[in-house]
Short mmCIF file of C-alpha atoms and ligand atoms in Angstrom, two decimals:
data_model
loop_
_atom_site.label_atom_id
_atom_site.label_comp_id
_atom_site.label_asym_id
_atom_site.label_seq_id
_atom_site.Cartn_x
_atom_site.Cartn_y
_atom_site.Cartn_z
CA MET A 1 9.17 25.68 -4.83
CA ASN A 2 5.44 25.20 -4.35
CA THR A 3 3.47 26.97 -1.64
CA THR A 4 3.27 23.91 0.59
CA GLN A 5 7.04 23.59 0.67
CA ALA A 6 7.24 27.32 1.17
CA GLY A 7 4.94 27.09 4.16
CA VAL A 8 6.82 24.16 5.69
CA ALA A 9 10.16 25.89 5.25
CA GLY A 10 8.86 29.04 6.86
CA ALA A 11 9.47 30.11 3.48
CA VAL A 12 9.37 33.33 1.67
CA THR A 13 10.42 36.69 2.98
CA ALA A 14 8.61 39.76 1.74
CA VAL A 15 11.00 42.23 0.21
CA ALA A 16 11.26 45.81 -0.89
CA GLY A 17 9.07 46.34 -3.92
CA GLY A 18 7.02 43.31 -2.85
CA SER A 19 7.73 41.53 -6.12
CA SER A 20 10.54 39.26 -5.25
CA TRP A 21 11.85 37.19 -2.40
CA VAL A 22 14.60 34.94 -1.21
CA ASP A 23 13.55 31.33 -0.61
CA ARG A 24 14.26 29.62 2.67
CA ARG A 25 14.93 25.89 2.27
CA SER A 26 15.84 23.06 4.57
CA GLY A 27 16.69 19.44 3.77
CA LEU A 28 17.58 20.41 0.21
CA GLY A 29 19.52 17.81 -1.77
CA VAL A 30 22.74 18.98 -3.40
CA ASP A 31 21.43 18.23 -6.91
CA ASP A 32 18.29 20.23 -6.21
CA PHE A 33 20.40 23.08 -4.84
CA ILE A 34 22.44 23.10 -8.04
CA ALA A 35 19.37 23.00 -10.30
CA GLU A 36 17.26 25.51 -8.38
CA TYR A 37 19.80 27.98 -7.03
CA ARG A 38 23.45 27.57 -8.04
CA ASP A 39 22.97 27.24 -11.80
CA PRO A 40 20.16 29.81 -12.18
CA ARG A 41 22.16 32.04 -9.79
CA ARG A 42 19.39 32.64 -7.30
CA PRO A 43 20.25 33.43 -3.69
CA VAL A 44 18.74 31.16 -1.04
CA VAL A 45 18.71 30.87 2.75
CA LEU A 46 19.57 27.30 3.70
CA GLY A 47 18.18 26.35 7.11
CA ASP A 48 20.55 23.50 7.84
CA ALA A 49 23.65 23.73 5.64
CA ALA A 50 25.97 24.09 8.62
CA ARG A 51 24.17 21.67 10.95
CA ALA A 52 27.09 19.24 11.05
CA TRP A 53 29.51 21.83 12.45
CA PRO A 54 30.35 21.10 16.09
CA LEU A 55 29.91 24.84 16.75
CA TYR A 56 26.36 24.83 15.34
CA GLY A 57 23.84 25.87 17.99
CA ARG A 58 26.58 26.52 20.61
CA ALA A 59 28.18 29.72 19.37
CA ASP A 60 26.73 32.46 21.54
CA PRO A 61 28.62 35.43 23.01
CA ASP A 62 29.14 33.60 26.32
CA TYR A 63 30.70 30.63 24.58
CA PHE A 64 33.22 32.95 22.93
CA ARG A 65 33.81 34.90 26.15
CA HIS A 66 34.57 31.70 28.02
CA THR A 67 36.51 29.86 25.33
CA TYR A 68 38.36 32.64 23.54
CA GLY A 69 37.86 35.62 25.85
CA GLU A 70 41.60 36.21 26.33
CA HIS A 71 42.34 36.08 22.59
CA VAL A 72 43.70 39.41 21.40
CA VAL A 73 42.04 40.74 18.26
CA ARG A 74 42.77 43.89 16.32
CA VAL A 75 39.89 46.11 15.18
CA ARG A 76 40.45 49.44 13.44
CA GLY A 77 44.04 49.54 14.61
CA ARG A 78 43.20 48.82 18.27
CA ASP A 79 43.84 45.63 20.21
CA TYR A 80 41.03 44.17 22.29
CA ARG A 81 40.63 40.99 24.30
CA LEU A 82 37.78 39.19 22.60
CA ALA A 83 35.73 39.29 25.84
CA GLU A 84 36.21 43.05 25.92
CA LEU A 85 35.14 43.41 22.27
CA ILE A 86 32.03 41.30 22.83
CA ASP A 87 31.11 43.42 25.90
CA LEU A 88 31.50 46.54 23.77
CA LEU A 89 29.34 45.16 20.95
CA GLU A 90 26.66 43.92 23.32
CA ALA A 91 26.48 47.35 24.96
CA SER A 92 26.27 49.16 21.60
CA THR A 93 22.98 50.45 20.20
CA VAL A 94 21.54 51.30 16.79
CA ASP A 95 22.11 54.97 17.58
CA LYS A 96 25.62 54.32 18.83
CA PRO A 97 26.79 51.27 16.95
CA GLY A 98 30.02 49.54 17.77
CA PRO A 99 32.74 48.95 15.14
CA TYR A 100 31.71 46.81 12.19
CA PRO A 101 32.75 44.57 10.67
CA CYS A 102 34.93 42.97 13.34
CA LYS A 103 36.13 40.15 11.15
CA PHE A 104 38.98 37.74 11.57
CA GLU A 105 40.46 35.06 9.39
CA ILE A 106 39.80 31.86 11.27
CA ALA A 107 42.97 30.03 10.12
CA LYS A 108 45.09 32.93 11.39
CA THR A 109 43.30 34.33 14.43
CA PHE A 110 41.10 31.46 15.67
CA ARG A 111 42.92 28.37 14.41
CA GLU A 112 41.37 26.20 17.12
CA LEU A 113 37.97 26.98 15.61
CA LEU A 114 38.75 25.26 12.29
CA PRO A 115 37.51 21.80 13.37
CA GLU A 116 34.48 23.48 14.91
CA VAL A 117 33.34 24.81 11.52
CA THR A 118 34.18 21.62 9.61
CA PRO A 119 32.96 19.86 7.47
CA ARG A 120 32.67 22.32 4.69
CA PHE A 121 29.15 21.73 3.39
CA GLY A 122 28.60 19.82 0.20
CA TYR A 123 26.61 22.60 -1.48
CA SER A 124 29.82 24.64 -1.76
CA LEU A 125 31.83 21.87 -3.45
CA PRO A 126 33.72 21.37 -5.64
CA ASP A 127 35.92 24.29 -4.76
CA ARG A 128 38.99 25.02 -6.91
CA GLN A 129 40.81 27.48 -4.69
CA ALA A 130 43.22 24.95 -3.18
CA ASN A 131 43.91 23.17 -6.45
CA PRO A 132 47.67 23.19 -7.15
CA LEU A 133 47.13 24.17 -10.78
CA VAL A 134 45.53 27.46 -9.73
CA PRO A 135 48.05 30.17 -8.67
CA GLN A 136 47.40 30.80 -4.99
CA ARG A 137 48.41 34.47 -5.15
CA LEU A 138 45.18 35.14 -7.06
CA PHE A 139 43.24 34.66 -3.83
CA SER A 140 45.00 37.21 -1.64
CA GLY A 141 41.91 39.45 -1.42
CA VAL A 142 39.35 36.66 -1.18
CA ASN A 143 37.25 35.91 1.90
CA ASN A 144 39.07 32.98 3.30
CA LEU A 145 36.80 31.64 6.01
CA GLU A 146 36.24 34.54 8.35
CA ILE A 147 34.35 34.98 11.58
CA PHE A 148 32.41 38.21 12.06
CA PHE A 149 31.27 39.79 15.33
CA GLY A 150 28.79 42.65 15.24
CA GLY A 151 26.47 44.65 17.47
CA PRO A 152 23.10 46.29 16.77
CA GLY A 153 23.28 48.76 13.88
CA GLY A 154 26.69 47.62 12.72
CA GLU A 155 26.73 48.07 8.93
CA PHE A 156 29.01 46.66 6.34
CA PRO A 157 30.57 49.79 4.84
CA TYR A 158 29.83 49.36 1.15
CA LEU A 159 27.67 47.67 -1.43
CA HIS A 160 29.75 45.10 -3.32
CA TYR A 161 29.93 41.71 -4.88
CA ASP A 162 32.55 39.31 -3.56
CA VAL A 163 35.86 39.82 -5.35
CA LEU A 164 36.70 37.70 -8.37
CA ARG A 165 33.07 36.68 -8.62
CA MET A 166 33.27 34.04 -6.01
CA HIS A 167 30.06 32.64 -4.59
CA ALA A 168 29.54 33.90 -1.05
CA TRP A 169 28.35 31.81 1.90
CA ILE A 170 27.41 33.47 5.17
CA THR A 171 26.32 31.37 8.13
CA GLN A 172 24.66 33.12 11.02
CA LEU A 173 25.80 31.39 14.22
CA HIS A 174 24.13 33.85 16.55
CA GLY A 175 21.72 36.75 16.18
CA ASP A 176 20.05 38.23 13.12
CA LYS A 177 21.59 39.99 10.16
CA GLU A 178 19.74 41.83 7.43
CA PHE A 179 21.12 41.60 3.92
CA THR A 180 20.23 43.96 1.09
CA LEU A 181 20.73 42.35 -2.29
CA TYR A 182 20.82 43.70 -5.84
CA ALA A 183 20.72 41.25 -8.71
CA PRO A 184 23.53 41.45 -11.27
CA GLY A 185 22.63 43.42 -14.40
CA GLN A 186 21.87 46.60 -12.46
CA GLU A 187 25.46 47.87 -12.54
CA HIS A 188 24.37 50.93 -14.58
CA LEU A 189 22.27 52.00 -11.57
CA LEU A 190 24.80 51.28 -8.83
CA TYR A 191 27.58 53.78 -9.52
CA VAL A 192 30.30 51.16 -9.75
CA ASN A 193 33.68 52.39 -8.62
CA PRO A 194 35.83 52.32 -11.76
CA ASP A 195 38.99 51.53 -9.79
CA MET A 196 37.35 48.75 -7.78
CA PRO A 197 34.50 47.52 -9.99
CA TRP A 198 33.27 45.05 -7.35
CA GLN A 199 32.27 48.04 -5.18
CA SER A 200 29.60 50.70 -5.51
CA SER A 201 30.68 54.30 -4.83
CA ILE A 202 27.42 54.95 -2.99
CA ARG A 203 27.92 55.26 0.74
CA ASP A 204 25.11 54.92 3.25
CA HIS A 205 22.84 53.16 0.79
CA HIS A 206 20.01 53.29 3.35
CA HIS A 207 19.98 57.10 3.01
CA PRO A 208 21.65 57.66 -0.34
CA ASP A 209 22.36 61.07 -1.74
CA TYR A 210 19.95 60.90 -4.69
CA ASP A 211 21.15 64.23 -6.07
CA ARG A 212 24.51 62.62 -6.55
CA TYR A 213 23.25 59.15 -7.42
CA PRO A 214 19.85 59.70 -9.14
CA LEU A 215 19.82 56.38 -11.04
CA PHE A 216 20.08 54.48 -7.77
CA ARG A 217 16.36 55.21 -7.22
CA GLU A 218 15.60 52.75 -9.98
CA ALA A 219 17.67 49.91 -8.62
CA LYS A 220 15.58 47.03 -7.25
CA CYS A 221 16.72 45.42 -4.06
CA GLN A 222 15.68 42.44 -2.03
CA LYS A 223 16.09 42.32 1.73
CA VAL A 224 16.39 39.16 3.71
CA VAL A 225 17.06 38.63 7.40
CA VAL A 226 19.29 35.63 8.14
CA HIS A 227 18.68 34.10 11.57
CA ALA A 228 20.86 32.01 13.82
CA GLY A 229 21.48 28.61 12.27
CA GLU A 230 20.83 29.74 8.70
CA THR A 231 23.23 30.11 5.79
CA LEU A 232 22.82 32.64 3.01
CA PHE A 233 24.07 31.59 -0.41
CA LEU A 234 24.87 34.55 -2.66
CA PRO A 235 25.71 33.54 -6.21
CA CYS A 236 28.68 35.21 -7.87
CA GLY A 237 28.17 38.78 -8.96
CA TRP A 238 25.20 39.48 -6.66
CA TRP A 239 25.61 42.88 -5.07
CA HIS A 240 25.06 42.98 -1.33
CA THR A 241 25.60 44.68 1.93
CA ALA A 242 24.58 43.77 5.48
CA ARG A 243 23.65 45.13 8.84
CA SER A 244 23.65 43.50 12.18
CA LEU A 245 20.23 43.78 13.88
CA ASN A 246 21.49 42.68 17.29
CA MET A 247 24.58 40.93 18.67
CA THR A 248 25.66 38.72 15.78
CA ILE A 249 28.30 36.09 15.15
CA SER A 250 28.70 34.83 11.57
CA VAL A 251 31.09 32.71 9.56
CA ALA A 252 31.62 33.56 5.90
CA PHE A 253 33.61 32.11 3.05
CA ASP A 254 33.76 32.17 -0.75
CA SER A 255 33.74 29.38 -3.29
CA LEU A 256 34.94 28.86 -6.82
CA GLY A 257 33.52 25.97 -8.81
CA PRO A 258 33.12 24.96 -12.44
CA ASP A 259 29.97 27.09 -12.75
CA ASN A 260 31.62 30.42 -11.85
CA TRP A 261 35.05 29.62 -13.31
CA SER A 262 34.68 31.73 -16.46
CA ASP A 263 33.31 34.68 -14.43
CA PHE A 264 36.36 34.35 -12.17
CA VAL A 265 38.76 34.20 -15.11
CA GLY A 266 37.10 37.28 -16.64
CA ASP A 267 37.64 39.29 -13.44
CA VAL A 268 41.25 38.11 -13.02
CA VAL A 269 42.05 39.20 -16.57
CA GLU A 270 40.15 42.47 -16.27
CA GLU A 271 42.02 43.42 -13.10
CA ARG A 272 45.42 42.97 -14.85
CA ARG A 273 44.18 45.07 -17.80
CA ARG A 274 42.93 47.78 -15.51
CA ASN A 275 46.34 47.85 -13.84
CA ARG A 276 48.01 48.13 -17.25
CA LYS A 277 49.54 44.66 -17.20
CA PRO A 278 48.34 43.37 -20.58
CA LEU A 279 50.97 40.61 -20.82
CA LYS A 280 50.08 39.28 -17.40
CA ALA A 281 46.40 39.45 -18.38
CA LEU A 282 47.12 37.45 -21.51
CA ALA A 283 49.32 34.87 -19.78
CA LEU A 284 47.02 34.32 -16.82
CA GLY A 285 43.89 34.29 -19.00
CA THR A 286 45.44 31.70 -21.32
CA TRP A 287 46.57 29.50 -18.44
CA LEU A 288 43.29 29.67 -16.54
CA ARG A 289 41.19 29.03 -19.64
CA ALA A 290 43.41 26.07 -20.52
CA ILE A 291 43.14 24.41 -17.13
CA GLY A 292 39.36 24.89 -16.84
CA PRO A 293 38.49 21.68 -18.72
CA LEU A 294 41.31 19.86 -16.93
CA LEU A 295 39.88 20.80 -13.56
CA THR A 296 36.47 19.63 -14.72
CA LEU A 297 38.01 16.27 -15.65
CA GLN A 298 39.72 16.04 -12.27
CA GLU A 299 36.41 16.82 -10.63
CA LEU A 300 34.73 13.97 -12.48
CA GLY A 301 37.32 11.83 -10.65
CA GLY A 302 36.37 13.37 -7.29
CA ALA A 303 38.94 16.20 -7.00
CA ASN A 304 38.34 19.53 -5.24
CA ARG A 305 35.90 17.99 -2.80
CA GLY A 306 37.90 18.15 0.42
CA THR A 307 35.59 18.91 3.32
CA ARG A 308 38.43 20.27 5.47
CA TRP A 309 39.29 23.93 4.92
CA GLY A 310 42.04 24.40 2.36
CA ALA A 311 41.95 20.70 1.40
CA ARG A 312 41.90 19.41 -2.14
O1 LIG B 1 28.19 39.77 7.02
C1 LIG B 1 28.45 40.85 6.54
O2 LIG B 1 28.54 41.88 7.19
C2 LIG B 1 28.73 40.94 5.06
C3 LIG B 1 30.03 40.33 4.74
C4 LIG B 1 30.39 40.38 3.29
O3 LIG B 1 29.58 40.61 2.45
C5 LIG B 1 31.77 40.13 2.90
O4 LIG B 1 32.66 39.96 3.77
O5 LIG B 1 32.06 40.07 1.70
FE1 LIG B 2 30.39 40.10 0.50
#
């Protein structure tokens, strides 16, 4: 991106260390997105990816209070009416943050919202998750289109990359959320949890215990604030965590395409090995590697491009 484009797009965000940044782009063609961000695995903030969603520009706390206020949602084992939860989050402060994340799977908890966050944007396609050749049970822990509500100071509890090396997409519908990103390749500095290697063991990464985690000092992070209307693309394997700067409403999902297929297969196999299921690892790995080229062929014929959620 040249400086003129950068200026027009409102562009670059200064980051910790001052040496790196996350681009902000609007009006980006899908081919340019693939060439400049997806394939080189660079995060980007897209200004208008979700512009076609009916909910875009309308999703403030009052909208949810009025439309879904009586909806009962469960947070940390307690049931709230959504209106009550939003009141609680709006009244929370950085010193006394409300619960976070308050996240709900849209297809289960807010089914009526599905058409409001459709179409799925073209940047995230093709997506292989709904393909009948791919065993659906693999995706039980994957972020399956979730809506997040947060108040000031609400922090995601751990540094992680999205399971199975999916690409992550987080659209800010309301408010501002700060993301802290660590590029892949720094795993030796992040104290990866051996039992859950997509998570760091470091808690409170804003005030880490450097006696316990001395190497973490050397890890280089980038911070980016995502504002209402913007979508953050986080390529597979990028470590991240987030904090809500004010009352926020976001929609997040993961994607699996031809470009992160082999990363995905690697993590699926690795997880079976870690759980001492070598035969399952072998069988699944063989199957998934075999269907990879088949899926690519299908995609040449237009498959895996459904713009409805869960569609093929
Ligand atoms: O928006 C956030 O708090 C971060 C969400 C996230 O990274 C996730 O659900 O995997
Ligand atoms: Fe994530």
